[in-house]
Amino acid sequence: MTQNEQDQLRRKIIGLGEMSNRKNYYPELMGKIKELERVNGRNDALLKAIPDLLILRNQSGEYFEYYGDKIDPDAPLGDETKQLLMDALFDSELSNRIEEIVVSAENLESFELQIQNLWFELRVVPTHKGEVLLIIRDITETKVFYDKLQYMATRDYLTDIYNRSYFEESLSQKCSACEEGLGIMLFDIDGLKLINDAFGHITGDRLICAVSDLLKSHFRDKAILGRLGGDEFGVVLSKVNEKILDRMTHDLEQKFRHLYLDNQRIKISVSIGYALWSETFNKTHLLFAEADQMMYHKKLLKSGSVRNEIVTTMMSALEARDYITEGHAERLESIALFLGQKLDLPVHQLGSIRLLAKFHDFGKVGIPDNILMKPGPLTDEEMNIMKTHCEIGQRIASASTELAHIANLILMHHERWDGTGYPLGISGLEIPIECRILSLADAYDAMTNDRPYRKAMPKKLVLEEIKRFKGRQFDPELTELFLEYLDEIEALKEDK
C-alpha cells in the first residue's frame, strides 16, 4: 500500500471531510492511528518470533487460527499433524475442559497431549473476553530426552539392567509394605579380578555381561534384577518361599557351571546367596546381610578351588594358542633342572625352577592373538604389549595357592645380566638364579627349534650367539657351565 493510499484509508476511517467540524481533532486521531499501526507491527513481529501454533477459541466452541501460516508441511508440526491436533481439540473430554476455562476465565492451565509418536504441550490462556488462546508447542524432542535421562538414572550403563540405587529403593518399598513372600538373591562373580588382570577389563566387562544375560534370561520379567557393584548382582522376588529360593539357587548353579567365555577359554563361576523377608529380617539392610552371609560362606568354601580352576583353564588356553604343545615346556624344564642340579641348588629351588619352566609365559594368555601368533618380527608397539605378559603372569600366579611363591620369578624371567631387560631393569646377582637359569635355557631352546616366523638355527650359530651374549643377556659363570655340559644338554633335548 502506497503512502497516498494509507492516508486515504485513514481519512475514510476517521470520516473527515473538508467542511467537518471535527477537523480540529484530525492531528490527534492521526497520531492514535499511527500508534495503533506501530503496536500492530510489533505484535506481528512478536507472533512471527514465537515457535508455537496459536489458536483462538470462543464460547461457541469455534476455533480460529490466530497465527499458523508459518507451519511447514514438511516439519513435525505439518498440515497432517495440525489436522490431528484439531481433531484432538474437538475430542469431547479435552473440549469440555477447555470450555470450562472459557466460561470461568480461570488462570492459565497446561496439558500434555500425545498424538501418535509426537508429544505436545497445550497451554490454555483465558483472554477474559469469552475466548481462550491455545498455545501449542512440539515437545517431542524434550520428552524423548527427559525419558532417556530418566531411563539412564535407573539403569546400569554396562548391562542395561537396574542399578543399585533403583534396586535398593524398590526393595525398601517392598519391605516397608511388609510384603509377604518377599525374597532376594545375591550373585557374586568369583575371580573377576583375576580375569581382569589376565585378559584386561574389556574381557572382564564381557564376562559381567554374560552373567547378566544369563540372569535376564532366567528371570525375564518376573523379578527386579540389578547390578549392585563391579562383580555383584541382586534379584528381588515376590511370592516365594525358602523352598522356591533353594530350587532357584540349585538351577542357577547348574547353569553357571556350564557357562564359559570365549569358546571355553574362560570358566565362569558365581556364588549365590538368598534371604526371605520375615519379622526378623524385615529391613533392607537385614535382608542384604542375611543373603550376603550365605553368599560369602559359599565363596570362602570354593575360593581356592575356583582360582585354581581359572588358572588351569588359562593354562589350557595358552597351550592351545602357543608353542607349548610342541614340547617347549618339557624341554625347558629338563634343561633348567639339569643346570640347577649342577649348581647344587636346594630341593625347594629346584621345585621352583620346574614350575617356572612350565608357567613363565603364563601371562601370554592375556596377549592378543594377532600379536602372539604374528608370523614375523613385532613392531615397537606390539613388542611393548608383548612385554606386559610378565606382569600379567605375576598377577595370575599370585591368585593361585600353588603358584604364588613363583609369582615374582615369573615377573623377572626376562631380566638381563647387564640390566637392559624388563620390566624392572635389574642386573647381575639381583636377578634370582632361577630366572638366570631359565633365560639361558629358554634362549637355547628357542634358537634350536622352529618358530612360526623362522626355522631352527644351526648348532654353530647357536653357540656363537650364546657366547656373544655372555655377560650381556646371560650370567657369564652360568654360561660357562652351560657350554661345559652342552653335549649332555643336547642329549636331554633329543629325549624330549
Short mmCIF file of C-alpha atoms in Angstrom, two decimals:
data_model
loop_
_atom_site.label_atom_id
_atom_site.label_comp_id
_atom_site.label_asym_id
_atom_site.label_seq_id
_atom_site.Cartn_x
_atom_site.Cartn_y
_atom_site.Cartn_z
CA MET A 1 0.00 0.00 0.00
CA THR A 2 1.37 3.39 -1.04
CA GLN A 3 1.62 6.35 1.30
CA ASN A 4 -1.25 8.09 -0.54
CA GLU A 5 -3.45 5.01 -0.19
CA GLN A 6 -2.67 4.81 3.55
CA ASP A 7 -3.64 8.49 4.01
CA GLN A 8 -6.93 7.97 2.12
CA LEU A 9 -7.67 4.91 4.27
CA ARG A 10 -7.05 6.86 7.46
CA ARG A 11 -9.37 9.71 6.28
CA LYS A 12 -12.04 7.18 5.41
CA ILE A 13 -11.72 5.55 8.84
CA ILE A 14 -11.92 8.91 10.61
CA GLY A 15 -14.70 10.12 8.32
CA LEU A 16 -13.39 13.64 7.89
CA GLY A 17 -14.44 15.97 5.12
CA GLU A 18 -13.33 19.45 4.17
CA MET A 19 -16.24 21.06 5.99
CA SER A 20 -16.27 18.71 9.05
CA ASN A 21 -16.47 20.46 12.39
CA ARG A 22 -14.34 17.61 13.78
CA LYS A 23 -11.43 18.55 11.58
CA ASN A 24 -9.67 20.15 14.51
CA TYR A 25 -9.25 16.65 16.01
CA TYR A 26 -7.61 15.31 12.87
CA PRO A 27 -3.94 15.53 14.03
CA GLU A 28 -4.76 13.76 17.30
CA LEU A 29 -6.69 10.99 15.57
CA MET A 30 -3.95 10.52 13.02
CA GLY A 31 -1.45 10.13 15.85
CA LYS A 32 -3.61 7.47 17.51
CA ILE A 33 -3.91 5.56 14.26
CA LYS A 34 -0.16 5.63 13.67
CA GLU A 35 0.43 4.46 17.24
CA LEU A 36 -2.02 1.60 16.68
CA GLU A 37 -0.17 0.65 13.50
CA ARG A 38 3.12 0.56 15.40
CA VAL A 39 1.56 -1.68 18.10
CA ASN A 40 0.14 -3.99 15.46
CA GLY A 41 3.55 -4.13 13.75
CA ARG A 42 5.27 -5.07 17.00
CA ASN A 43 2.61 -7.70 17.74
CA ASP A 44 3.05 -9.15 14.27
CA ALA A 45 6.83 -9.35 14.73
CA LEU A 46 6.33 -10.97 18.14
CA LEU A 47 3.98 -13.58 16.74
CA LYS A 48 6.41 -14.41 13.96
CA ALA A 49 9.15 -15.00 16.54
CA ILE A 50 7.06 -17.43 18.63
CA PRO A 51 7.74 -21.06 17.59
CA ASP A 52 4.24 -22.18 18.61
CA LEU A 53 0.90 -22.73 16.98
CA LEU A 54 -1.57 -20.13 18.32
CA ILE A 55 -5.33 -20.75 18.12
CA LEU A 56 -8.29 -18.76 19.49
CA ARG A 57 -11.47 -20.45 20.72
CA ASN A 58 -14.69 -18.63 21.55
CA GLN A 59 -17.64 -19.55 23.78
CA SER A 60 -19.40 -21.22 20.87
CA GLY A 61 -16.62 -23.75 20.59
CA GLU A 62 -15.35 -22.34 17.32
CA TYR A 63 -11.63 -22.33 16.63
CA PHE A 64 -9.86 -19.55 14.76
CA GLU A 65 -6.22 -19.99 13.81
CA TYR A 66 -4.57 -16.88 15.13
CA TYR A 67 -1.16 -17.49 13.67
CA GLY A 68 -0.38 -20.73 11.88
CA ASP A 69 0.58 -19.85 8.31
CA LYS A 70 4.24 -20.26 9.32
CA ILE A 71 3.80 -24.02 9.77
CA ASP A 72 5.94 -26.01 7.35
CA PRO A 73 4.04 -29.03 5.98
CA ASP A 74 7.32 -31.00 5.99
CA ALA A 75 8.13 -30.11 9.62
CA PRO A 76 6.97 -32.22 12.60
CA LEU A 77 4.05 -29.83 13.08
CA GLY A 78 2.95 -30.06 9.46
CA ASP A 79 -0.52 -29.93 7.90
CA GLU A 80 -1.31 -33.56 8.70
CA THR A 81 -0.21 -33.16 12.32
CA LYS A 82 -2.18 -29.90 12.59
CA GLN A 83 -5.27 -31.75 11.48
CA LEU A 84 -4.67 -34.44 14.08
CA LEU A 85 -4.25 -31.68 16.66
CA MET A 86 -7.54 -30.07 15.68
CA ASP A 87 -9.27 -33.45 15.90
CA ALA A 88 -7.86 -33.87 19.40
CA LEU A 89 -9.03 -30.39 20.40
CA PHE A 90 -12.57 -31.29 19.38
CA ASP A 91 -12.38 -34.51 21.38
CA SER A 92 -15.20 -34.39 23.94
CA GLU A 93 -13.12 -34.76 27.11
CA LEU A 94 -10.44 -32.21 26.18
CA SER A 95 -13.00 -29.88 24.59
CA ASN A 96 -15.09 -29.88 27.78
CA ARG A 97 -12.06 -28.98 29.88
CA ILE A 98 -11.27 -26.07 27.57
CA GLU A 99 -14.93 -24.97 27.66
CA GLU A 100 -14.82 -24.77 31.45
CA ILE A 101 -11.80 -22.48 31.26
CA VAL A 102 -13.57 -20.29 28.66
CA VAL A 103 -16.64 -19.89 30.88
CA SER A 104 -14.85 -19.45 34.18
CA ALA A 105 -11.98 -17.38 32.81
CA GLU A 106 -9.59 -19.22 35.13
CA ASN A 107 -5.86 -18.81 35.15
CA LEU A 108 -3.55 -20.48 32.66
CA GLU A 109 -3.69 -24.27 32.54
CA SER A 110 -1.30 -26.63 30.82
CA PHE A 111 -1.71 -30.16 29.43
CA GLU A 112 0.45 -32.69 27.64
CA LEU A 113 -1.03 -34.23 24.53
CA GLN A 114 0.29 -37.30 22.68
CA ILE A 115 -0.55 -37.81 19.01
CA GLN A 116 0.99 -40.95 17.55
CA ASN A 117 4.73 -40.68 18.35
CA LEU A 118 4.64 -36.93 18.92
CA TRP A 119 4.17 -35.02 22.15
CA PHE A 120 2.75 -31.51 22.51
CA GLU A 121 2.31 -29.05 25.33
CA LEU A 122 -1.10 -27.35 25.25
CA ARG A 123 -1.41 -24.16 27.29
CA VAL A 124 -4.88 -22.63 27.64
CA VAL A 125 -4.82 -18.90 28.40
CA PRO A 126 -8.16 -17.07 29.07
CA THR A 127 -8.45 -13.65 27.36
CA HIS A 128 -11.35 -12.62 29.67
CA LYS A 129 -13.38 -11.74 26.54
CA GLY A 130 -15.24 -15.02 26.26
CA GLU A 131 -12.28 -16.56 24.45
CA VAL A 132 -9.18 -18.59 25.24
CA LEU A 133 -5.83 -18.60 23.48
CA LEU A 134 -4.44 -22.09 22.87
CA ILE A 135 -0.65 -22.17 22.65
CA ILE A 136 0.61 -25.46 21.21
CA ARG A 137 4.28 -26.40 21.24
CA ASP A 138 6.00 -29.55 19.95
CA ILE A 139 7.86 -31.03 22.95
CA THR A 140 8.70 -34.40 21.39
CA GLU A 141 12.46 -33.86 21.48
CA THR A 142 12.37 -32.64 25.08
CA LYS A 143 10.12 -35.51 26.11
CA VAL A 144 12.36 -38.13 24.49
CA PHE A 145 15.45 -36.57 26.07
CA TYR A 146 13.79 -36.49 29.52
CA ASP A 147 12.65 -40.11 29.21
CA LYS A 148 16.20 -41.07 28.22
CA LEU A 149 17.64 -39.29 31.26
CA GLN A 150 15.07 -40.94 33.49
CA TYR A 151 15.96 -44.33 32.00
CA MET A 152 19.70 -43.73 32.45
CA ALA A 153 19.16 -42.68 36.07
CA THR A 154 17.80 -46.13 36.93
CA ARG A 155 19.96 -48.35 34.70
CA ASP A 156 23.46 -49.79 34.83
CA TYR A 157 25.44 -48.44 31.87
CA LEU A 158 27.16 -51.76 31.08
CA THR A 159 24.45 -54.41 31.46
CA ASP A 160 21.30 -52.30 30.90
CA ILE A 161 19.67 -53.77 34.00
CA TYR A 162 18.66 -51.71 37.05
CA ASN A 163 21.40 -50.01 39.05
CA ARG A 164 21.97 -50.32 42.80
CA SER A 165 20.03 -47.15 43.65
CA TYR A 166 16.85 -48.30 41.93
CA PHE A 167 17.27 -51.84 43.27
CA GLU A 168 17.59 -50.71 46.89
CA GLU A 169 14.70 -48.24 46.54
CA SER A 170 12.41 -50.95 45.14
CA LEU A 171 13.44 -53.39 47.87
CA SER A 172 12.93 -50.75 50.55
CA GLN A 173 9.40 -50.01 49.34
CA LYS A 174 8.50 -53.69 49.41
CA CYS A 175 9.97 -54.11 52.88
CA SER A 176 8.07 -51.06 54.15
CA ALA A 177 4.86 -52.54 52.76
CA CYS A 178 5.59 -55.74 54.74
CA GLU A 179 5.09 -57.72 51.56
CA GLU A 180 4.80 -61.42 52.36
CA GLY A 181 6.66 -63.88 50.18
CA LEU A 182 9.38 -61.29 49.51
CA GLY A 183 12.88 -62.62 48.88
CA ILE A 184 16.21 -61.51 47.47
CA MET A 185 19.06 -63.37 45.80
CA LEU A 186 22.63 -62.07 45.56
CA PHE A 187 25.21 -63.20 43.00
CA ASP A 188 28.96 -62.58 43.13
CA ILE A 189 31.32 -63.42 40.24
CA ASP A 190 34.26 -65.44 41.51
CA GLY A 191 37.74 -64.47 40.34
CA LEU A 192 36.73 -61.39 38.33
CA LYS A 193 39.85 -59.51 39.43
CA LEU A 194 41.98 -62.38 38.16
CA ILE A 195 40.18 -62.29 34.81
CA ASN A 196 40.67 -58.50 34.60
CA ASP A 197 44.37 -58.84 35.44
CA ALA A 198 44.95 -61.59 32.90
CA PHE A 199 42.77 -60.59 29.97
CA GLY A 200 42.03 -56.91 30.62
CA HIS A 201 38.91 -55.07 31.71
CA ILE A 202 37.24 -55.38 28.30
CA THR A 203 37.15 -59.16 28.73
CA GLY A 204 36.05 -58.67 32.34
CA ASP A 205 33.18 -56.48 31.14
CA ARG A 206 32.15 -59.13 28.65
CA LEU A 207 32.13 -61.68 31.47
CA ILE A 208 29.90 -59.39 33.54
CA CYS A 209 27.53 -59.04 30.58
CA ALA A 210 27.47 -62.84 30.11
CA VAL A 211 26.38 -63.31 33.73
CA SER A 212 23.81 -60.52 33.37
CA ASP A 213 22.40 -62.08 30.18
CA LEU A 214 22.01 -65.45 31.88
CA LEU A 215 20.16 -63.86 34.82
CA LYS A 216 17.92 -61.83 32.49
CA SER A 217 17.09 -64.95 30.52
CA HIS A 218 16.33 -66.92 33.69
CA PHE A 219 14.14 -64.37 35.49
CA ARG A 220 12.75 -62.47 32.46
CA ASP A 221 10.09 -60.02 33.76
CA LYS A 222 9.31 -61.95 36.92
CA ALA A 223 11.76 -60.11 39.16
CA ILE A 224 13.66 -56.86 39.70
CA LEU A 225 17.22 -57.52 38.54
CA GLY A 226 20.02 -55.09 39.37
CA ARG A 227 23.79 -54.76 39.25
CA LEU A 228 24.89 -53.83 42.75
CA GLY A 229 28.62 -53.42 42.20
CA GLY A 230 31.53 -54.37 39.98
CA ASP A 231 31.00 -58.13 40.31
CA GLU A 232 27.73 -58.36 42.25
CA PHE A 233 24.11 -58.71 41.15
CA GLY A 234 20.82 -58.85 43.03
CA VAL A 235 17.26 -60.02 42.36
CA VAL A 236 14.09 -59.01 44.22
CA LEU A 237 11.43 -61.72 44.06
CA SER A 238 7.77 -61.79 45.08
CA LYS A 239 5.57 -64.71 46.16
CA VAL A 240 8.47 -67.00 47.03
CA ASN A 241 9.38 -69.20 49.97
CA GLU A 242 12.56 -70.88 51.14
CA LYS A 243 11.87 -74.00 49.09
CA ILE A 244 11.46 -71.95 45.89
CA LEU A 245 14.60 -69.91 46.58
CA ASP A 246 16.59 -73.07 47.27
CA ARG A 247 15.41 -74.63 43.99
CA MET A 248 16.24 -71.43 42.06
CA THR A 249 19.71 -71.41 43.59
CA HIS A 250 20.30 -75.01 42.54
CA ASP A 251 19.03 -74.38 39.00
CA LEU A 252 21.21 -71.29 38.56
CA GLU A 253 24.29 -73.02 39.97
CA GLN A 254 23.82 -75.70 37.32
CA LYS A 255 23.55 -73.08 34.58
CA PHE A 256 26.64 -71.20 35.77
CA ARG A 257 28.57 -74.48 35.95
CA HIS A 258 28.30 -74.74 32.16
CA LEU A 259 28.90 -71.06 31.40
CA TYR A 260 32.15 -70.23 29.63
CA LEU A 261 33.51 -67.17 27.85
CA ASP A 262 35.45 -67.16 24.57
CA ASN A 263 34.70 -70.70 23.44
CA GLN A 264 35.51 -72.38 26.80
CA ARG A 265 38.67 -70.32 27.20
CA ILE A 266 37.50 -68.74 30.45
CA LYS A 267 35.47 -70.59 33.10
CA ILE A 268 32.80 -68.51 34.83
CA SER A 269 31.96 -69.18 38.45
CA VAL A 270 29.31 -67.39 40.53
CA SER A 271 28.49 -67.64 44.25
CA ILE A 272 24.83 -67.31 45.25
CA GLY A 273 23.08 -66.37 48.48
CA TYR A 274 19.46 -65.63 49.33
CA ALA A 275 17.25 -64.34 52.13
CA LEU A 276 13.50 -64.37 52.79
CA TRP A 277 11.55 -61.47 54.32
CA SER A 278 10.25 -62.16 57.81
CA GLU A 279 9.57 -60.32 61.04
CA THR A 280 13.23 -60.93 61.90
CA PHE A 281 14.64 -59.77 58.57
CA ASN A 282 12.15 -57.01 57.88
CA LYS A 283 14.54 -54.25 56.88
CA THR A 284 16.52 -53.78 53.67
CA HIS A 285 19.93 -53.96 55.35
CA LEU A 286 18.95 -57.07 57.32
CA LEU A 287 17.88 -58.89 54.16
CA PHE A 288 21.12 -57.90 52.47
CA ALA A 289 23.17 -59.05 55.45
CA GLU A 290 21.46 -62.45 55.56
CA ALA A 291 21.90 -63.07 51.82
CA ASP A 292 25.48 -61.75 51.93
CA GLN A 293 26.38 -64.14 54.73
CA MET A 294 25.17 -67.15 52.76
CA MET A 295 26.85 -65.97 49.54
CA TYR A 296 30.26 -65.30 51.08
CA HIS A 297 30.17 -68.53 53.04
CA LYS A 298 29.87 -70.38 49.71
CA LYS A 299 32.58 -68.18 48.20
CA LEU A 300 35.01 -68.99 51.01
CA LEU A 301 34.39 -72.72 50.64
CA LYS A 302 35.35 -72.67 46.98
CA SER A 303 37.62 -69.62 46.65
CA GLY A 304 40.87 -71.57 46.36
CA SER A 305 39.47 -74.18 44.00
CA VAL A 306 37.85 -71.52 41.80
CA ARG A 307 41.09 -69.58 41.42
CA ASN A 308 42.96 -72.76 40.64
CA GLU A 309 40.30 -73.80 38.14
CA ILE A 310 40.59 -70.43 36.40
CA VAL A 311 44.38 -70.76 36.37
CA THR A 312 44.09 -74.27 34.92
CA THR A 313 41.68 -73.02 32.27
CA MET A 314 44.12 -70.24 31.37
CA MET A 315 46.95 -72.74 31.10
CA SER A 316 44.88 -74.87 28.73
CA ALA A 317 44.09 -71.75 26.72
CA LEU A 318 47.79 -70.87 26.49
CA GLU A 319 48.66 -74.40 25.39
CA ALA A 320 46.06 -74.11 22.64
CA ARG A 321 47.48 -70.76 21.44
CA ASP A 322 51.24 -71.07 21.90
CA TYR A 323 54.03 -73.46 21.06
CA ILE A 324 53.90 -75.22 24.46
CA THR A 325 52.15 -78.19 22.83
CA GLU A 326 55.28 -78.73 20.78
CA GLY A 327 57.22 -79.78 23.89
CA HIS A 328 58.74 -76.40 24.71
CA ALA A 329 57.82 -76.50 28.39
CA GLU A 330 59.07 -80.08 28.84
CA ARG A 331 62.41 -79.38 27.12
CA LEU A 332 62.84 -76.17 29.07
CA GLU A 333 62.09 -77.92 32.36
CA SER A 334 64.66 -80.68 31.76
CA ILE A 335 67.42 -78.24 30.71
CA ALA A 336 66.78 -75.79 33.57
CA LEU A 337 66.52 -78.59 36.12
CA PHE A 338 69.81 -80.08 34.84
CA LEU A 339 71.60 -76.74 35.32
CA GLY A 340 70.07 -76.30 38.77
CA GLN A 341 71.30 -79.73 39.83
CA LYS A 342 74.81 -78.94 38.57
CA LEU A 343 74.74 -75.84 40.77
CA ASP A 344 73.67 -77.98 43.77
CA LEU A 345 70.56 -75.86 44.36
CA PRO A 346 68.33 -76.95 47.27
CA VAL A 347 65.21 -79.01 46.59
CA HIS A 348 62.78 -76.09 47.04
CA GLN A 349 64.62 -74.04 44.39
CA LEU A 350 64.64 -76.98 42.01
CA GLY A 351 60.88 -77.21 42.52
CA SER A 352 60.54 -73.51 41.72
CA ILE A 353 62.60 -73.99 38.56
CA ARG A 354 60.29 -76.78 37.39
CA LEU A 355 57.20 -74.63 37.91
CA LEU A 356 58.86 -71.56 36.40
CA ALA A 357 59.80 -73.53 33.28
CA LYS A 358 56.17 -74.52 32.83
CA PHE A 359 54.44 -71.27 33.81
CA HIS A 360 56.93 -68.49 32.95
CA ASP A 361 54.95 -67.47 29.86
CA PHE A 362 51.62 -67.72 31.66
CA GLY A 363 50.93 -64.04 31.05
CA LYS A 364 50.80 -64.60 27.29
CA VAL A 365 47.24 -65.78 27.78
CA GLY A 366 46.37 -62.09 28.04
CA ILE A 367 48.18 -61.06 24.83
CA PRO A 368 46.03 -60.64 21.69
CA ASP A 369 46.30 -63.44 19.15
CA ASN A 370 47.33 -61.10 16.34
CA ILE A 371 50.49 -60.26 18.32
CA LEU A 372 51.18 -63.62 19.94
CA MET A 373 50.78 -65.56 16.68
CA LYS A 374 52.29 -62.99 14.33
CA PRO A 375 54.48 -64.84 11.77
CA GLY A 376 57.23 -62.23 11.77
CA PRO A 377 59.07 -59.63 13.89
CA LEU A 378 56.93 -57.43 16.12
CA THR A 379 56.72 -53.66 15.80
CA ASP A 380 57.83 -51.49 18.72
CA GLU A 381 54.22 -51.00 19.78
CA GLU A 382 53.48 -54.71 19.54
CA MET A 383 56.63 -55.53 21.49
CA ASN A 384 55.57 -53.18 24.29
CA ILE A 385 52.28 -55.05 24.50
CA MET A 386 54.08 -58.40 24.44
CA LYS A 387 56.32 -57.32 27.33
CA THR A 388 53.29 -56.91 29.58
CA HIS A 389 52.98 -60.70 29.79
CA CYS A 390 55.46 -60.65 32.69
CA GLU A 391 53.18 -58.52 34.89
CA ILE A 392 50.08 -60.38 33.74
CA GLY A 393 51.71 -63.70 34.60
CA GLN A 394 52.71 -62.44 38.04
CA ARG A 395 49.14 -61.34 38.82
CA ILE A 396 47.68 -64.66 37.69
CA ALA A 397 50.21 -66.69 39.67
CA SER A 398 49.62 -64.56 42.79
CA ALA A 399 45.98 -65.68 42.75
CA SER A 400 46.89 -69.37 42.81
CA THR A 401 47.92 -71.08 46.05
CA GLU A 402 50.15 -73.47 44.05
CA LEU A 403 51.93 -70.73 42.07
CA ALA A 404 52.00 -67.74 44.41
CA HIS A 405 55.59 -68.47 45.54
CA ILE A 406 56.92 -68.19 41.96
CA ALA A 407 54.88 -65.09 41.04
CA ASN A 408 57.90 -62.77 41.35
CA LEU A 409 60.07 -65.19 39.38
CA ILE A 410 57.53 -65.01 36.55
CA LEU A 411 57.72 -61.22 36.76
CA MET A 412 61.52 -61.20 36.41
CA HIS A 413 62.15 -64.00 33.91
CA HIS A 414 63.00 -61.51 31.12
CA GLU A 415 65.59 -59.52 33.09
CA ARG A 416 69.11 -59.44 31.60
CA TRP A 417 72.52 -59.66 33.26
CA ASP A 418 73.54 -56.20 32.03
CA GLY A 419 70.31 -54.55 33.27
CA THR A 420 68.72 -53.96 29.87
CA GLY A 421 65.91 -56.43 30.41
CA TYR A 422 62.31 -55.83 31.51
CA PRO A 423 60.13 -55.00 33.35
CA LEU A 424 62.28 -53.94 36.35
CA GLY A 425 65.64 -53.39 34.64
CA ILE A 426 67.60 -55.11 37.43
CA SER A 427 71.02 -56.63 36.72
CA GLY A 428 73.62 -59.18 37.82
CA LEU A 429 73.01 -61.07 41.04
CA GLU A 430 69.88 -59.00 41.71
CA ILE A 431 68.20 -61.37 39.27
CA PRO A 432 67.13 -64.61 41.03
CA ILE A 433 69.18 -67.65 39.99
CA GLU A 434 66.00 -69.39 38.80
CA CYS A 435 65.41 -66.58 36.30
CA ARG A 436 69.04 -66.56 35.14
CA ILE A 437 68.90 -70.29 34.50
CA LEU A 438 65.59 -70.00 32.66
CA SER A 439 66.86 -67.13 30.50
CA LEU A 440 69.74 -69.20 29.16
CA ALA A 441 67.72 -72.41 28.76
CA ASP A 442 64.84 -70.58 27.07
CA ALA A 443 67.13 -68.81 24.59
CA TYR A 444 68.86 -72.06 23.70
CA ASP A 445 65.56 -73.91 23.14
CA ALA A 446 64.17 -71.03 21.09
CA MET A 447 67.18 -70.95 18.79
CA THR A 448 67.34 -74.72 18.28
CA ASN A 449 63.64 -75.22 17.43
CA ASP A 450 61.37 -73.95 14.68
CA ARG A 451 59.23 -70.92 15.45
CA PRO A 452 56.26 -69.51 13.46
CA TYR A 453 58.47 -66.84 11.88
CA ARG A 454 61.77 -68.75 11.36
CA LYS A 455 63.45 -72.15 11.21
CA ALA A 456 65.80 -73.59 13.84
CA MET A 457 69.33 -72.17 13.75
CA PRO A 458 72.43 -74.34 13.03
CA LYS A 459 74.35 -75.52 16.11
CA LYS A 460 77.42 -73.47 15.23
CA LEU A 461 75.43 -70.26 15.01
CA VAL A 462 73.63 -71.07 18.28
CA LEU A 463 76.98 -71.40 20.10
CA GLU A 464 78.18 -68.12 18.62
CA GLU A 465 75.04 -66.34 19.82
CA ILE A 466 75.30 -67.73 23.35
CA LYS A 467 78.97 -66.70 23.60
CA ARG A 468 78.20 -63.27 22.12
CA PHE A 469 75.57 -62.57 24.78
CA LYS A 470 77.63 -63.92 27.68
CA GLY A 471 77.82 -61.15 30.28
CA ARG A 472 75.14 -59.18 28.43
CA GLN A 473 71.98 -61.22 28.45
CA PHE A 474 73.30 -64.26 30.31
CA ASP A 475 75.09 -64.83 33.61
CA PRO A 476 78.74 -65.34 32.50
CA GLU A 477 79.53 -68.11 35.00
CA LEU A 478 76.29 -69.88 34.23
CA THR A 479 77.07 -69.60 30.53
CA GLU A 480 80.42 -71.32 31.04
CA LEU A 481 78.68 -74.12 32.95
CA PHE A 482 76.14 -74.44 30.17
CA LEU A 483 78.81 -74.72 27.48
CA GLU A 484 80.73 -77.24 29.58
CA TYR A 485 77.75 -79.59 29.66
CA LEU A 486 76.35 -78.76 26.23
CA ASP A 487 76.62 -82.34 24.92
CA GLU A 488 74.57 -83.68 27.85
CA ILE A 489 72.08 -80.86 27.44
CA GLU A 490 71.67 -81.71 23.77
CA ALA A 491 71.03 -85.32 24.69
CA LEU A 492 68.32 -84.23 27.14
CA LYS A 493 66.78 -82.13 24.40
CA GLU A 494 66.73 -85.06 21.98
CA ASP A 495 64.99 -87.26 24.58
CA LYS A 496 62.14 -84.73 24.65
#
